[in-house]
């Protein structure tokens, strides 16, 4: 396990920002990628994996959502354009996303490991990640791909509520907060994500089928893919994940 809670300072600030994470003696630093359709539960699993196995949760979607809270004058033109793509449910252009990950080298070399969620999302992004890791003499341990029938995905997305402050994820029936619309963890206001509107969900699903689903084959060919059924409770899926990871050399 890592020592220090992950506040993800380096991920949100980028540049030379650091998180002061150290690896406990004998612990393993996992370097993982999560794949799966929008709403399958990647963020939910990322929270459990990060809390219990230690790698820091690096979500490109969270970087964009965090940028929304900045004053528009503090956003770069590329970031402002990215927010418009995101609102419509479209993928942000590869150059912008790759640039954002490149500006955060301390996260990929974090001694506690990392858990990339939402990146890579295209083969071009996967190639860029491979180059960044090669430059750091690092390798991925595995790519966890979560699978679920579309009807269940739509039900998960339509009930999702997200904390506007710490980004914790809830569900109106599956994981309700103790107090309606208030985050259990930080007291922040819970909101419906802009891209969870039906018209944006449709566009996101199409983008997934066209650009992201082929990544499963990309990583299968490289011997890294682990497919995990995403039915059942978050705890059931987490247990499947741990068993599958332990089965790898
Ligand atoms: P991103 O933030 O990455 O979103 P996403 O991939 O669409 O995934 P979601 O966050 O919607 O879902 P999730 O799988 O994490 O599910 P969750 O755990 O929340 O990207 C958003 C946008 O940013 C993109 O559309 C794009 O515009 C842009 N972007 C980001 N990265 C990019 C990139 N690399 N390239 C280009 N563009 C990029 O769960 C969903 C709900 O289900 C929750 O309410 C949860 O409580 C519930 N739930 C979870 N697990 C269970 C369970 N087992 N049973 C019942 N309910 C469950």
Short mmCIF file of C-alpha atoms and ligand atoms in Angstrom, two decimals:
data_model
loop_
_atom_site.label_atom_id
_atom_site.label_comp_id
_atom_site.label_asym_id
_atom_site.label_seq_id
_atom_site.Cartn_x
_atom_site.Cartn_y
_atom_site.Cartn_z
CA UNK A 1 0.00 0.00 0.00
CA UNK A 2 1.02 3.61 -0.44
CA UNK A 3 1.44 6.04 2.45
CA UNK A 4 -0.48 9.31 2.07
CA UNK A 5 -3.98 9.83 0.89
CA UNK A 6 -4.25 10.74 -2.75
CA UNK A 7 -5.46 14.31 -3.06
CA UNK A 8 -4.34 14.17 -6.72
CA UNK A 9 -2.64 17.57 -6.50
CA UNK A 10 -0.12 16.71 -9.20
CA UNK A 11 -2.85 15.43 -11.50
CA UNK A 12 -5.07 18.50 -11.17
CA UNK A 13 -2.28 21.10 -11.17
CA UNK A 14 0.22 19.49 -13.55
CA UNK A 15 3.72 20.82 -14.15
CA UNK A 16 6.06 20.33 -11.22
CA UNK A 17 3.30 19.81 -8.61
CA UNK A 18 3.95 16.75 -6.46
CA UNK A 19 1.91 14.54 -4.09
CA UNK A 20 4.51 13.18 -1.61
CA UNK A 21 3.46 9.54 -2.02
CA UNK A 22 5.79 6.81 -0.76
CA UNK A 23 5.36 3.07 -1.18
CA UNK A 24 5.09 1.02 2.01
CA UNK A 25 7.83 -1.64 2.38
CA UNK A 26 6.91 -4.81 0.46
CA UNK A 27 3.96 -3.16 -1.30
CA UNK A 28 3.49 -3.30 -5.06
CA UNK A 29 3.04 -0.19 -7.22
CA UNK A 30 0.38 -1.06 -9.79
CA UNK A 31 0.37 0.68 -13.17
CA UNK A 32 -3.03 0.08 -14.70
CA UNK A 33 -5.42 1.33 -17.37
CA UNK A 34 -9.22 1.05 -17.07
CA UNK A 35 -11.29 0.51 -20.22
CA UNK A 36 -15.06 0.31 -20.66
CA UNK A 37 -18.08 2.16 -22.02
CA UNK A 38 -19.23 5.44 -20.43
CA UNK A 39 -21.14 4.63 -17.25
CA UNK A 40 -19.96 1.02 -16.91
CA UNK A 41 -18.52 1.89 -13.49
CA UNK A 42 -14.83 2.66 -14.14
CA UNK A 43 -14.74 5.63 -11.75
CA UNK A 44 -16.45 3.57 -9.03
CA UNK A 45 -13.92 0.74 -9.39
CA UNK A 46 -11.06 3.25 -9.59
CA UNK A 47 -12.05 4.63 -6.19
CA UNK A 48 -12.02 1.13 -4.62
CA UNK A 49 -8.78 0.05 -6.32
CA UNK A 50 -7.02 3.27 -5.39
CA UNK A 51 -8.18 3.14 -1.76
CA UNK A 52 -7.29 -0.54 -1.26
CA UNK A 53 -4.39 -1.29 -3.62
CA UNK A 54 -2.77 2.14 -3.65
CA UNK A 55 -2.41 3.42 -7.23
CA UNK A 56 -3.50 7.02 -7.76
CA UNK A 57 -6.72 7.54 -9.76
CA UNK A 58 -5.84 9.57 -12.86
CA UNK A 59 -9.01 10.49 -14.77
CA UNK A 60 -8.72 12.77 -17.80
CA UNK A 61 -12.47 13.48 -17.49
CA UNK A 62 -11.83 14.78 -13.94
CA UNK A 63 -9.11 17.13 -15.25
CA UNK A 64 -11.61 18.61 -17.71
CA UNK A 65 -14.40 18.84 -15.14
CA UNK A 66 -11.98 20.50 -12.71
CA UNK A 67 -11.03 23.03 -15.40
CA UNK A 68 -14.68 24.03 -15.56
CA UNK A 69 -14.40 25.35 -12.01
CA UNK A 70 -11.57 27.74 -13.02
CA UNK A 71 -12.16 31.31 -14.04
CA UNK A 72 -12.37 31.35 -17.90
CA UNK A 73 -9.33 33.69 -17.98
CA UNK A 74 -7.27 30.94 -16.29
CA UNK A 75 -8.10 28.36 -18.97
CA UNK A 76 -5.92 27.87 -22.03
CA UNK A 77 -7.75 28.14 -25.40
CA UNK A 78 -7.25 24.38 -25.88
CA UNK A 79 -8.86 23.64 -22.53
CA UNK A 80 -11.84 25.93 -23.25
CA UNK A 81 -12.34 24.17 -26.60
CA UNK A 82 -12.04 20.78 -24.86
CA UNK A 83 -14.93 21.66 -22.52
CA UNK A 84 -17.19 22.32 -25.52
CA UNK A 85 -16.35 18.90 -27.05
CA UNK A 86 -17.03 17.27 -23.70
CA UNK A 87 -20.38 19.00 -23.19
CA UNK A 88 -21.58 17.58 -26.52
CA UNK A 89 -20.35 14.10 -25.57
CA UNK A 90 -17.66 14.13 -28.28
CA UNK A 91 -14.08 13.05 -27.72
CA UNK A 92 -11.61 15.85 -27.06
CA UNK A 93 -8.95 15.95 -29.85
CA UNK A 94 -6.02 13.59 -29.29
CA UNK A 95 -3.38 16.37 -29.29
CA UNK A 96 -5.11 18.19 -26.42
CA UNK A 97 -5.54 15.08 -24.27
CA UNK A 98 -2.03 13.79 -24.93
CA UNK A 99 -0.66 17.26 -24.10
CA UNK A 100 -2.51 17.22 -20.78
CA UNK A 101 -1.04 13.84 -19.79
CA UNK A 102 2.45 14.90 -20.95
CA UNK A 103 2.21 18.00 -18.71
CA UNK A 104 1.84 15.66 -15.71
CA UNK A 105 4.99 13.47 -15.82
CA UNK A 106 5.13 13.25 -12.00
CA UNK A 107 1.90 11.22 -12.09
CA UNK A 108 3.20 8.51 -14.41
CA UNK A 109 6.37 8.20 -12.33
CA UNK A 110 4.48 8.28 -9.01
CA UNK A 111 6.12 5.75 -6.63
CA UNK A 112 2.66 4.55 -5.56
CA UNK A 113 1.67 3.62 -9.12
CA UNK A 114 -1.25 4.89 -11.20
CA UNK A 115 -4.66 3.93 -12.48
CA UNK A 116 -5.50 5.69 -15.74
CA UNK A 117 -9.26 6.12 -16.22
CA UNK A 118 -10.49 7.54 -19.55
CA UNK A 119 -7.03 7.65 -21.10
CA UNK A 120 -6.07 6.26 -23.55
CA UNK A 121 -9.29 6.40 -25.54
CA UNK A 122 -7.96 6.05 -29.08
CA UNK A 123 -5.16 4.03 -30.62
CA UNK A 124 -3.23 7.28 -31.16
CA UNK A 125 -3.46 8.04 -27.42
CA UNK A 126 -2.40 4.46 -26.60
CA UNK A 127 0.69 4.84 -28.81
CA UNK A 128 1.50 8.16 -27.10
CA UNK A 129 1.16 6.57 -23.64
CA UNK A 130 3.41 3.73 -24.70
CA UNK A 131 6.06 6.28 -25.79
CA UNK A 132 5.78 8.23 -22.50
CA UNK A 133 6.19 5.05 -20.44
CA UNK A 134 9.11 3.90 -22.56
CA UNK A 135 10.86 7.24 -21.92
CA UNK A 136 10.38 6.62 -18.19
CA UNK A 137 11.53 2.95 -18.53
CA UNK A 138 8.13 1.80 -17.22
CA UNK A 139 5.56 -0.74 -18.33
CA UNK A 140 1.84 -1.24 -17.74
CA UNK A 141 0.94 -4.17 -15.48
CA UNK A 142 -2.50 -4.68 -17.02
CA UNK A 143 -5.47 -3.10 -18.79
CA UNK A 144 -8.76 -3.83 -17.00
CA UNK A 145 -11.68 -3.87 -19.41
CA UNK A 146 -15.17 -3.79 -17.83
CA UNK A 147 -18.11 -5.21 -19.82
CA UNK A 148 -21.85 -4.67 -19.25
CA UNK A 149 -25.05 -4.84 -21.40
CA UNK A 150 -26.17 -1.42 -22.65
CA UNK A 151 -29.52 -1.34 -20.72
CA UNK A 152 -27.69 -1.61 -17.41
CA UNK A 153 -25.21 1.08 -18.47
CA UNK A 154 -28.03 3.50 -19.29
CA UNK A 155 -29.65 2.86 -15.90
CA UNK A 156 -26.31 3.54 -14.13
CA UNK A 157 -25.77 6.77 -16.07
CA UNK A 158 -29.28 8.14 -15.67
CA UNK A 159 -29.13 7.92 -11.85
CA UNK A 160 -25.58 9.22 -11.44
CA UNK A 161 -24.86 12.24 -9.23
CA UNK A 162 -21.34 13.68 -8.93
CA UNK A 163 -19.86 15.92 -6.25
CA UNK A 164 -19.12 19.32 -7.78
CA UNK A 165 -16.20 19.71 -5.38
CA UNK A 166 -14.30 16.42 -4.78
CA UNK A 167 -15.80 14.51 -7.79
CA UNK A 168 -17.05 11.57 -5.65
CA UNK A 169 -19.69 9.54 -7.53
CA UNK A 170 -23.14 8.51 -6.24
CA UNK A 171 -26.28 6.90 -7.65
CA UNK A 172 -29.82 7.94 -6.68
CA UNK A 173 -30.84 4.37 -5.82
CA UNK A 174 -27.63 2.27 -5.95
CA UNK A 175 -25.41 4.52 -3.84
CA UNK A 176 -27.42 7.42 -2.43
CA UNK A 177 -25.73 10.06 -0.24
CA UNK A 178 -26.76 10.19 3.43
CA UNK A 179 -28.29 13.65 2.86
CA UNK A 180 -29.98 14.30 -0.50
CA UNK A 181 -27.75 16.20 -2.95
CA UNK A 182 -24.89 16.59 -0.43
CA UNK A 183 -21.55 14.76 -0.72
CA UNK A 184 -20.84 12.42 2.24
CA UNK A 185 -17.11 12.99 1.87
CA UNK A 186 -16.73 16.77 1.63
CA UNK A 187 -20.21 18.32 1.98
CA UNK A 188 -20.07 19.55 -1.64
CA UNK A 189 -23.19 19.92 -3.79
CA UNK A 190 -24.12 16.87 -5.91
CA UNK A 191 -24.89 17.63 -9.54
CA UNK A 192 -25.95 15.84 -12.73
CA UNK A 193 -23.05 15.92 -15.20
CA UNK A 194 -23.66 18.06 -18.27
CA UNK A 195 -22.79 15.12 -20.54
CA UNK A 196 -25.30 12.80 -18.83
CA UNK A 197 -28.15 14.35 -20.87
CA UNK A 198 -29.70 11.73 -23.26
CA UNK A 199 -28.42 13.45 -26.45
CA UNK A 200 -24.84 13.60 -25.09
CA UNK A 201 -25.00 10.00 -23.83
CA UNK A 202 -25.88 8.85 -27.38
CA UNK A 203 -22.87 10.69 -28.82
CA UNK A 204 -20.56 9.29 -26.08
CA UNK A 205 -21.69 5.72 -26.78
CA UNK A 206 -21.02 6.18 -30.51
CA UNK A 207 -17.57 7.65 -29.81
CA UNK A 208 -16.86 4.67 -27.56
CA UNK A 209 -17.88 2.11 -30.22
CA UNK A 210 -15.87 3.81 -32.94
CA UNK A 211 -12.72 4.96 -31.15
CA UNK A 212 -12.33 3.28 -27.78
CA UNK A 213 -13.73 -0.26 -28.18
CA UNK A 214 -10.91 -1.13 -30.68
CA UNK A 215 -8.40 -0.48 -27.88
CA UNK A 216 -9.42 -3.74 -26.21
CA UNK A 217 -8.02 -5.61 -29.22
CA UNK A 218 -4.93 -3.37 -29.23
CA UNK A 219 -4.13 -4.35 -25.65
CA UNK A 220 -5.19 -8.00 -26.10
CA UNK A 221 -2.57 -8.33 -28.83
CA UNK A 222 0.02 -6.96 -26.40
CA UNK A 223 -0.93 -9.51 -23.70
CA UNK A 224 -2.18 -6.84 -21.29
CA UNK A 225 -5.99 -7.12 -21.49
CA UNK A 226 -8.06 -8.53 -18.62
CA UNK A 227 -11.82 -8.64 -19.36
CA UNK A 228 -14.02 -8.34 -16.28
CA UNK A 229 -17.84 -8.74 -16.23
CA UNK A 230 -19.25 -5.55 -14.64
CA UNK A 231 -22.55 -7.05 -13.43
CA UNK A 232 -23.40 -7.04 -9.73
CA UNK A 233 -22.42 -4.72 -6.91
CA UNK A 234 -19.26 -2.57 -6.96
CA UNK A 235 -17.86 -4.89 -4.26
CA UNK A 236 -18.49 -8.01 -6.42
CA UNK A 237 -16.74 -6.38 -9.37
CA UNK A 238 -13.84 -5.24 -7.20
CA UNK A 239 -13.37 -8.84 -5.95
CA UNK A 240 -13.31 -10.09 -9.57
CA UNK A 241 -10.73 -7.44 -10.36
CA UNK A 242 -8.44 -8.45 -7.50
CA UNK A 243 -8.69 -12.15 -8.40
CA UNK A 244 -7.90 -11.39 -12.05
CA UNK A 245 -4.92 -9.21 -11.12
CA UNK A 246 -3.56 -11.82 -8.73
CA UNK A 247 -3.73 -14.45 -11.48
CA UNK A 248 -1.25 -12.45 -13.57
CA UNK A 249 2.44 -13.11 -13.16
P1 LIG B 1 -14.92 10.44 -18.57
O1 LIG B 1 -14.98 11.27 -17.37
O2 LIG B 1 -13.74 9.56 -18.77
O3 LIG B 1 -16.27 9.65 -18.63
P2 LIG B 1 -16.70 8.24 -19.26
O4 LIG B 1 -15.66 7.34 -19.80
O5 LIG B 1 -17.78 8.62 -20.20
O6 LIG B 1 -17.09 7.44 -18.05
P3 LIG B 1 -18.04 7.89 -16.97
O7 LIG B 1 -17.32 8.75 -15.97
O8 LIG B 1 -19.28 8.47 -17.59
O9 LIG B 1 -18.50 6.54 -16.32
P4 LIG B 1 -17.76 5.49 -15.41
O10 LIG B 1 -17.49 4.25 -16.19
O11 LIG B 1 -16.61 6.10 -14.68
O12 LIG B 1 -18.94 5.14 -14.40
P5 LIG B 1 -19.19 5.56 -12.87
O13 LIG B 1 -18.25 4.84 -11.96
O14 LIG B 1 -19.31 7.03 -12.74
O15 LIG B 1 -15.01 11.34 -19.89
C1 LIG B 1 -15.97 12.35 -20.05
C2 LIG B 1 -15.68 13.13 -21.33
O16 LIG B 1 -14.39 13.76 -21.24
C3 LIG B 1 -15.62 12.32 -22.61
O17 LIG B 1 -16.90 12.12 -23.17
C4 LIG B 1 -14.74 13.24 -23.49
O18 LIG B 1 -15.48 14.33 -23.98
C5 LIG B 1 -13.72 13.77 -22.52
N1 LIG B 1 -12.52 12.93 -22.40
C6 LIG B 1 -12.02 12.39 -21.26
N2 LIG B 1 -10.93 11.69 -21.51
C7 LIG B 1 -10.72 11.77 -22.84
C8 LIG B 1 -9.75 11.22 -23.72
N3 LIG B 1 -8.77 10.44 -23.25
N4 LIG B 1 -9.86 11.48 -25.04
C9 LIG B 1 -10.83 12.26 -25.53
N5 LIG B 1 -11.79 12.81 -24.76
C10 LIG B 1 -11.73 12.57 -23.43
O19 LIG B 1 -20.61 4.86 -12.66
C11 LIG B 1 -21.77 5.34 -13.30
C12 LIG B 1 -22.97 5.28 -12.31
O20 LIG B 1 -23.25 3.92 -12.02
C13 LIG B 1 -22.71 5.96 -10.95
O21 LIG B 1 -23.87 6.60 -10.53
C14 LIG B 1 -22.36 4.79 -10.00
O22 LIG B 1 -22.70 5.07 -8.65
C15 LIG B 1 -23.17 3.65 -10.61
N6 LIG B 1 -22.52 2.35 -10.46
C16 LIG B 1 -21.20 2.08 -10.60
N7 LIG B 1 -20.96 0.77 -10.41
C17 LIG B 1 -22.19 0.20 -10.15
C18 LIG B 1 -22.61 -1.14 -9.90
N8 LIG B 1 -21.73 -2.15 -9.85
N9 LIG B 1 -23.92 -1.37 -9.72
C19 LIG B 1 -24.83 -0.35 -9.77
N10 LIG B 1 -24.49 0.94 -9.99
C20 LIG B 1 -23.18 1.20 -10.21
#
